[in-house]
mmCIF file of C-alpha atoms in Angstrom:
data_model
loop_
_atom_site.group_PDB
_atom_site.id
_atom_site.type_symbol
_atom_site.label_atom_id
_atom_site.label_comp_id
_atom_site.label_asym_id
_atom_site.label_seq_id
_atom_site.Cartn_x
_atom_site.Cartn_y
_atom_site.Cartn_z
ATOM 1 C CA MET J 1 -95.494 -128.518 52.764
ATOM 2 C CA SER J 2 -94.171 -131.477 54.785
ATOM 3 C CA HIS J 3 -91.885 -131.306 57.808
ATOM 4 C CA ALA J 4 -89.007 -132.638 55.691
ATOM 5 C CA ASP J 5 -89.560 -129.939 53.057
ATOM 6 C CA THR J 6 -89.665 -127.160 55.632
ATOM 7 C CA GLY J 7 -86.704 -128.511 57.575
ATOM 8 C CA MET J 8 -84.492 -128.801 54.512
ATOM 9 C CA ARG J 9 -85.342 -125.287 53.312
ATOM 10 C CA VAL J 10 -84.825 -123.719 56.748
ATOM 11 C CA ALA J 11 -81.544 -125.609 57.260
ATOM 12 C CA GLY J 12 -80.377 -124.347 53.870
ATOM 13 C CA SER J 13 -81.196 -120.763 54.797
ATOM 14 C CA TRP J 14 -79.193 -120.940 58.027
ATOM 15 C CA LEU J 15 -76.351 -122.707 56.200
ATOM 16 C CA ALA J 16 -76.115 -120.001 53.538
ATOM 17 C CA LEU J 17 -76.237 -117.187 56.095
ATOM 18 C CA ALA J 18 -73.529 -118.815 58.206
ATOM 19 C CA ALA J 19 -71.286 -119.417 55.186
ATOM 20 C CA ILE J 20 -71.585 -115.808 53.980
ATOM 21 C CA ILE J 21 -70.582 -114.426 57.378
ATOM 22 C CA LEU J 22 -67.745 -116.928 57.842
ATOM 23 C CA ALA J 23 -66.335 -116.277 54.350
ATOM 24 C CA VAL J 24 -66.155 -112.530 55.047
ATOM 25 C CA ALA J 25 -64.612 -113.175 58.467
ATOM 26 C CA LEU J 26 -61.953 -115.443 56.950
ATOM 27 C CA VAL J 27 -61.003 -112.831 54.348
ATOM 28 C CA PHE J 28 -60.254 -110.324 57.115
ATOM 29 C CA HIS J 29 -58.821 -112.951 59.468
ATOM 30 C CA GLY J 30 -55.996 -114.082 57.208
ATOM 31 C CA PRO J 31 -53.480 -116.877 57.912
ATOM 32 C CA ILE J 32 -52.435 -117.608 61.500
ATOM 33 C CA ALA J 33 -48.765 -116.819 62.186
ATOM 34 C CA PRO J 34 -46.874 -119.903 63.447
ATOM 35 C CA ASP J 35 -44.781 -117.732 65.791
ATOM 36 C CA SER J 36 -46.820 -116.739 68.858
ATOM 37 C CA SER J 37 -44.891 -113.461 69.258
ATOM 38 C CA VAL J 38 -45.737 -112.468 65.675
ATOM 39 C CA GLN J 39 -49.364 -113.484 66.150
ATOM 40 C CA MET J 40 -49.575 -111.479 69.375
ATOM 41 C CA GLN J 41 -48.234 -108.401 67.621
ATOM 42 C CA ASN J 42 -50.611 -108.897 64.683
ATOM 43 C CA ILE J 43 -53.553 -108.955 67.070
ATOM 44 C CA ALA J 44 -52.369 -105.864 68.925
ATOM 45 C CA ASP J 45 -51.834 -103.944 65.660
ATOM 46 C CA GLY J 46 -55.306 -104.777 64.358
ATOM 47 C CA SER J 47 -57.204 -105.113 67.621
ATOM 48 C CA LEU J 48 -60.563 -103.749 66.432
ATOM 49 C CA ARG J 49 -60.505 -105.860 63.269
ATOM 50 C CA TRP J 50 -59.552 -108.930 65.290
ATOM 51 C CA THR J 51 -62.433 -108.449 67.713
ATOM 52 C CA VAL J 52 -65.047 -107.823 65.014
ATOM 53 C CA VAL J 53 -63.847 -110.767 62.911
ATOM 54 C CA HIS J 54 -64.081 -113.219 65.785
ATOM 55 C CA TRP J 55 -67.473 -112.058 67.031
ATOM 56 C CA ALA J 56 -68.694 -112.437 63.441
ATOM 57 C CA ALA J 57 -67.128 -115.902 63.288
ATOM 58 C CA ALA J 58 -68.841 -116.830 66.565
ATOM 59 C CA ALA J 59 -72.197 -115.837 65.056
ATOM 60 C CA ALA J 60 -71.501 -117.797 61.857
ATOM 61 C CA LEU J 61 -70.478 -120.905 63.786
ATOM 62 C CA SER J 62 -73.626 -120.672 65.904
ATOM 63 C CA PHE J 63 -75.702 -120.508 62.718
ATOM 64 C CA PHE J 64 -73.900 -123.597 61.381
ATOM 65 C CA ALA J 65 -74.876 -125.417 64.579
ATOM 66 C CA ILE J 66 -78.514 -124.370 64.066
ATOM 67 C CA ALA J 67 -78.420 -125.626 60.456
ATOM 68 C CA GLY J 68 -76.999 -128.954 61.562
ATOM 69 C CA LEU J 69 -79.588 -129.477 64.301
ATOM 70 C CA ILE J 70 -82.472 -128.620 61.960
ATOM 71 C CA ALA J 71 -81.141 -130.983 59.267
ATOM 72 C CA LEU J 72 -80.854 -133.790 61.820
ATOM 73 C CA THR J 73 -84.477 -133.436 62.938
ATOM 74 C CA ALA J 74 -86.053 -132.762 59.534
ATOM 75 C CA GLY J 75 -85.927 -136.344 58.250
ATOM 76 C CA SER J 76 -85.127 -135.153 54.719
ATOM 77 C CA ARG J 77 -82.957 -136.704 52.005
ATOM 78 C CA LEU J 78 -79.951 -134.901 53.540
ATOM 79 C CA THR J 79 -79.675 -137.557 56.248
ATOM 80 C CA ARG J 80 -80.791 -140.689 54.379
ATOM 81 C CA GLU J 81 -77.401 -142.428 54.572
ATOM 82 C CA TRP J 82 -75.357 -143.218 57.678
ATOM 83 C CA TRP J 83 -72.427 -141.127 56.446
ATOM 84 C CA THR J 84 -74.500 -138.016 55.794
ATOM 85 C CA LEU J 85 -76.360 -138.486 59.078
ATOM 86 C CA SER J 86 -72.984 -138.694 60.828
ATOM 87 C CA ALA J 87 -71.680 -135.632 58.965
ATOM 88 C CA TRP J 88 -74.677 -133.492 59.906
ATOM 89 C CA GLY J 89 -74.277 -134.725 63.486
ATOM 90 C CA LEU J 90 -70.585 -133.794 63.490
ATOM 91 C CA LEU J 91 -71.351 -130.296 62.180
ATOM 92 C CA PRO J 92 -72.955 -128.785 65.317
ATOM 93 C CA VAL J 93 -70.394 -130.451 67.576
ATOM 94 C CA GLY J 94 -67.481 -128.997 65.578
ATOM 95 C CA ALA J 95 -69.193 -125.616 65.311
ATOM 96 C CA LEU J 96 -69.852 -125.358 69.051
ATOM 97 C CA TRP J 97 -66.270 -126.358 69.844
ATOM 98 C CA THR J 98 -64.984 -123.624 67.552
ATOM 99 C CA VAL J 99 -67.372 -120.994 68.953
ATOM 100 C CA THR J 100 -65.408 -121.152 72.209
ATOM 101 C CA THR J 101 -62.251 -120.337 70.254
ATOM 102 C CA ALA J 102 -63.857 -117.362 68.536
ATOM 103 C CA VAL J 103 -65.136 -115.942 71.839
ATOM 104 C CA ALA J 104 -61.761 -116.479 73.542
ATOM 105 C CA GLU J 105 -59.976 -114.761 70.644
ATOM 106 C CA ALA J 106 -62.360 -111.776 70.822
ATOM 107 C CA THR J 107 -62.021 -111.377 74.591
ATOM 108 C CA MET J 108 -59.133 -112.797 76.667
ATOM 109 C CA ILE J 109 -56.636 -113.277 73.829
ATOM 110 C CA TYR J 110 -57.406 -109.846 72.414
ATOM 111 C CA HIS J 111 -56.990 -108.119 75.797
ATOM 112 C CA ALA J 112 -53.792 -110.047 76.589
ATOM 113 C CA ALA J 113 -52.251 -109.077 73.238
ATOM 114 C CA VAL J 114 -53.154 -105.395 73.605
ATOM 115 C CA ARG J 115 -51.781 -105.280 77.166
ATOM 116 C CA GLU J 116 -48.716 -107.338 76.180
ATOM 117 C CA ASN J 117 -49.454 -109.910 78.876
ATOM 118 C CA ARG J 118 -47.602 -112.856 77.400
ATOM 119 C CA ALA J 119 -48.411 -115.333 80.176
ATOM 120 C CA VAL J 120 -52.167 -114.846 79.821
ATOM 121 C CA PHE J 121 -51.863 -114.754 76.028
ATOM 122 C CA GLU J 122 -50.031 -118.096 75.838
ATOM 123 C CA THR J 123 -52.439 -119.783 78.268
ATOM 124 C CA TRP J 124 -55.559 -118.746 76.396
ATOM 125 C CA ARG J 125 -53.882 -119.377 73.030
ATOM 126 C CA LEU J 126 -53.377 -123.033 74.012
ATOM 127 C CA PHE J 127 -57.045 -123.286 75.001
ATOM 128 C CA ALA J 128 -58.152 -121.632 71.753
ATOM 129 C CA GLU J 129 -55.978 -123.902 69.615
ATOM 130 C CA GLY J 130 -57.407 -126.987 71.323
ATOM 131 C CA SER J 131 -61.067 -126.077 70.885
ATOM 132 C CA ALA J 132 -60.405 -124.750 67.365
ATOM 133 C CA ASN J 133 -59.880 -128.329 66.226
ATOM 134 C CA GLY J 134 -63.641 -128.301 65.899
ATOM 135 C CA PHE J 135 -63.083 -126.411 62.636
ATOM 136 C CA ALA J 136 -61.249 -129.443 61.250
ATOM 137 C CA ALA J 137 -64.242 -131.585 62.234
ATOM 138 C CA MET J 138 -66.561 -129.154 60.427
ATOM 139 C CA ALA J 139 -64.408 -129.293 57.296
ATOM 140 C CA LEU J 140 -64.596 -133.100 57.270
ATOM 141 C CA ALA J 141 -68.368 -132.948 57.730
ATOM 142 C CA PHE J 142 -68.722 -130.561 54.793
ATOM 143 C CA ALA J 143 -66.450 -132.771 52.669
ATOM 144 C CA VAL J 144 -68.779 -135.737 53.241
ATOM 145 C CA ILE J 145 -71.898 -133.633 52.591
ATOM 146 C CA ALA J 146 -70.433 -132.175 49.372
ATOM 147 C CA ALA J 147 -69.245 -135.580 48.165
ATOM 148 C CA ASP J 148 -72.733 -137.019 48.751
ATOM 149 C CA GLU J 149 -74.253 -134.148 46.759
ATOM 150 C CA ALA J 150 -71.810 -134.883 43.922
ATOM 151 C CA ARG J 151 -72.882 -138.537 43.757
ATOM 152 C CA ALA J 152 -76.598 -137.826 44.049
ATOM 153 C CA ASP J 153 -78.742 -138.025 40.923
ATOM 154 C CA SER J 154 -80.505 -134.772 41.790
ATOM 155 C CA GLY J 155 -78.065 -132.862 43.950
ATOM 156 C CA ALA J 156 -78.758 -129.308 45.054
ATOM 157 C CA THR J 157 -75.685 -128.112 43.142
ATOM 158 C CA PRO J 158 -74.108 -129.415 39.900
ATOM 159 C CA PHE J 159 -71.627 -132.286 40.055
ATOM 160 C CA TRP J 160 -68.647 -130.034 39.334
ATOM 161 C CA ALA J 161 -69.644 -127.532 42.021
ATOM 162 C CA SER J 162 -70.200 -130.218 44.653
ATOM 163 C CA SER J 163 -66.850 -131.781 43.699
ATOM 164 C CA ILE J 164 -65.107 -128.433 44.189
ATOM 165 C CA GLY J 165 -66.889 -128.098 47.531
ATOM 166 C CA ALA J 166 -65.626 -131.500 48.637
ATOM 167 C CA ILE J 167 -62.054 -130.789 47.486
ATOM 168 C CA ALA J 168 -62.060 -127.344 49.136
ATOM 169 C CA SER J 169 -63.322 -128.850 52.395
ATOM 170 C CA LEU J 170 -60.561 -131.459 52.324
ATOM 171 C CA ALA J 171 -58.032 -128.681 51.591
ATOM 172 C CA SER J 172 -59.362 -126.751 54.596
ATOM 173 C CA PHE J 173 -58.879 -129.825 56.790
ATOM 174 C CA ALA J 174 -55.422 -130.535 55.357
ATOM 175 C CA GLY J 175 -54.326 -126.914 55.774
ATOM 176 C CA TRP J 176 -55.458 -126.940 59.377
ATOM 177 C CA ALA J 177 -53.626 -130.192 60.069
ATOM 178 C CA LEU J 178 -50.430 -128.939 58.428
ATOM 179 C CA ALA J 179 -50.486 -125.593 60.243
ATOM 180 C CA MET J 180 -51.821 -126.448 63.686
ATOM 181 C CA TRP J 181 -50.817 -130.079 64.179
ATOM 182 C CA LEU J 182 -47.524 -130.192 62.284
ATOM 183 C CA GLY J 183 -46.502 -126.533 62.596
ATOM 184 C CA LEU J 184 -45.761 -126.100 58.877
ATOM 185 C CA PRO J 185 -45.995 -122.420 57.775
ATOM 186 C CA PHE J 186 -47.557 -123.121 54.363
ATOM 187 C CA GLY J 187 -50.508 -124.858 55.994
ATOM 188 C CA ALA J 188 -52.221 -121.656 57.162
ATOM 189 C CA PRO J 189 -52.678 -120.139 53.658
ATOM 190 C CA ILE J 190 -54.033 -123.482 52.417
ATOM 191 C CA TRP J 191 -56.519 -123.494 55.291
ATOM 192 C CA VAL J 192 -57.702 -119.940 54.611
ATOM 193 C CA VAL J 193 -58.119 -120.375 50.840
ATOM 194 C CA GLY J 194 -59.693 -123.822 51.164
ATOM 195 C CA SER J 195 -62.102 -122.575 53.821
ATOM 196 C CA ILE J 196 -63.192 -119.565 51.758
ATOM 197 C CA VAL J 197 -63.885 -121.733 48.680
ATOM 198 C CA MET J 198 -65.709 -124.204 50.928
ATOM 199 C CA CYS J 199 -67.893 -121.367 52.227
ATOM 200 C CA LEU J 200 -68.675 -120.179 48.705
ATOM 201 C CA TRP J 201 -69.961 -123.645 47.822
ATOM 202 C CA LEU J 202 -71.950 -123.739 51.058
ATOM 203 C CA VAL J 203 -73.648 -120.460 50.122
ATOM 204 C CA TRP J 204 -74.710 -121.959 46.777
ATOM 205 C CA PHE J 205 -75.732 -125.239 48.405
ATOM 206 C CA GLY J 206 -77.682 -123.525 51.180
ATOM 207 C CA LEU J 207 -79.527 -121.184 48.843
ATOM 208 C CA SER J 208 -80.378 -124.092 46.543
ATOM 209 C CA LEU J 209 -81.840 -126.006 49.484
ATOM 210 C CA ALA J 210 -83.788 -122.936 50.591
ATOM 211 C CA ARG J 211 -85.412 -122.680 47.151
ATOM 212 C CA ALA J 212 -86.014 -126.415 46.710
ATOM 213 C CA GLU J 213 -89.085 -128.558 47.170
ATOM 214 C CA VAL J 214 -89.192 -132.252 47.962
ATOM 215 C CA GLY J 215 -91.633 -134.505 46.215
ATOM 216 C CA ARG J 216 -93.449 -137.449 47.742
ATOM 217 C CA ALA J 217 -90.608 -139.771 46.841
ATOM 218 C CA GLY J 218 -88.122 -137.510 48.605
ATOM 219 C CA ILE J 219 -86.410 -136.416 45.402
ATOM 220 C CA ARG J 220 -85.330 -132.804 45.265
ATOM 221 C CA ARG J 221 -86.569 -130.626 42.483
ATOM 222 C CA ASP J 222 -86.068 -126.900 42.027
ATOM 223 C CA THR J 223 -88.972 -124.589 42.557
ATOM 224 C CA PRO J 224 -90.058 -123.331 39.110
ATOM 225 C CA SER J 225 -89.141 -119.717 38.578
ATOM 226 C CA ALA J 226 -91.747 -117.176 37.594
ATOM 227 C CA ALA J 227 -92.170 -116.678 33.880
#
């Protein structure tokens, strides 16, 4: 098996694992309250859940970064075009930015909310919101990757599935922009739902890559199943 074959399959495995963990974390995370006082109380009321969710998210984001770095160095069909190469390059950057948010939420923000220390809470919340913009970058990267899979002759997932993945990724980005940049309350639910659907496609995409082989011409074909 060539380096490109191995790299693509390993990147797919890490991608699927990361997406599974992040999808579960998002289900328990829920929408972000636009009012900081409400958000602080939500964290204090569900402190254990909040901590577990964000440590899980930190792990998932780290795995996304690993997947992106492997894809970039594999030299497979995933990075043949400048836009997909750029998207896979943006993925680890966005993931590592967002990891800092997850860790801050699980530590300083959590402790400040439980102890009702509003000054510390607001300071770290501003930091977390800034670095969390990496999630928007990730969503754009996944939108490009999904759109490229949809246009490919032999994509890892069917055209309709890749199209849904691209639309969900764009919805995740739009929801984030509406909620965090414009302060609109309906943006947070759009972000959560779009992100979960995006993760479901990523699980399918990652598992398909993990089971795929690449021929000499670089065209993906599924590994034949046992009779």
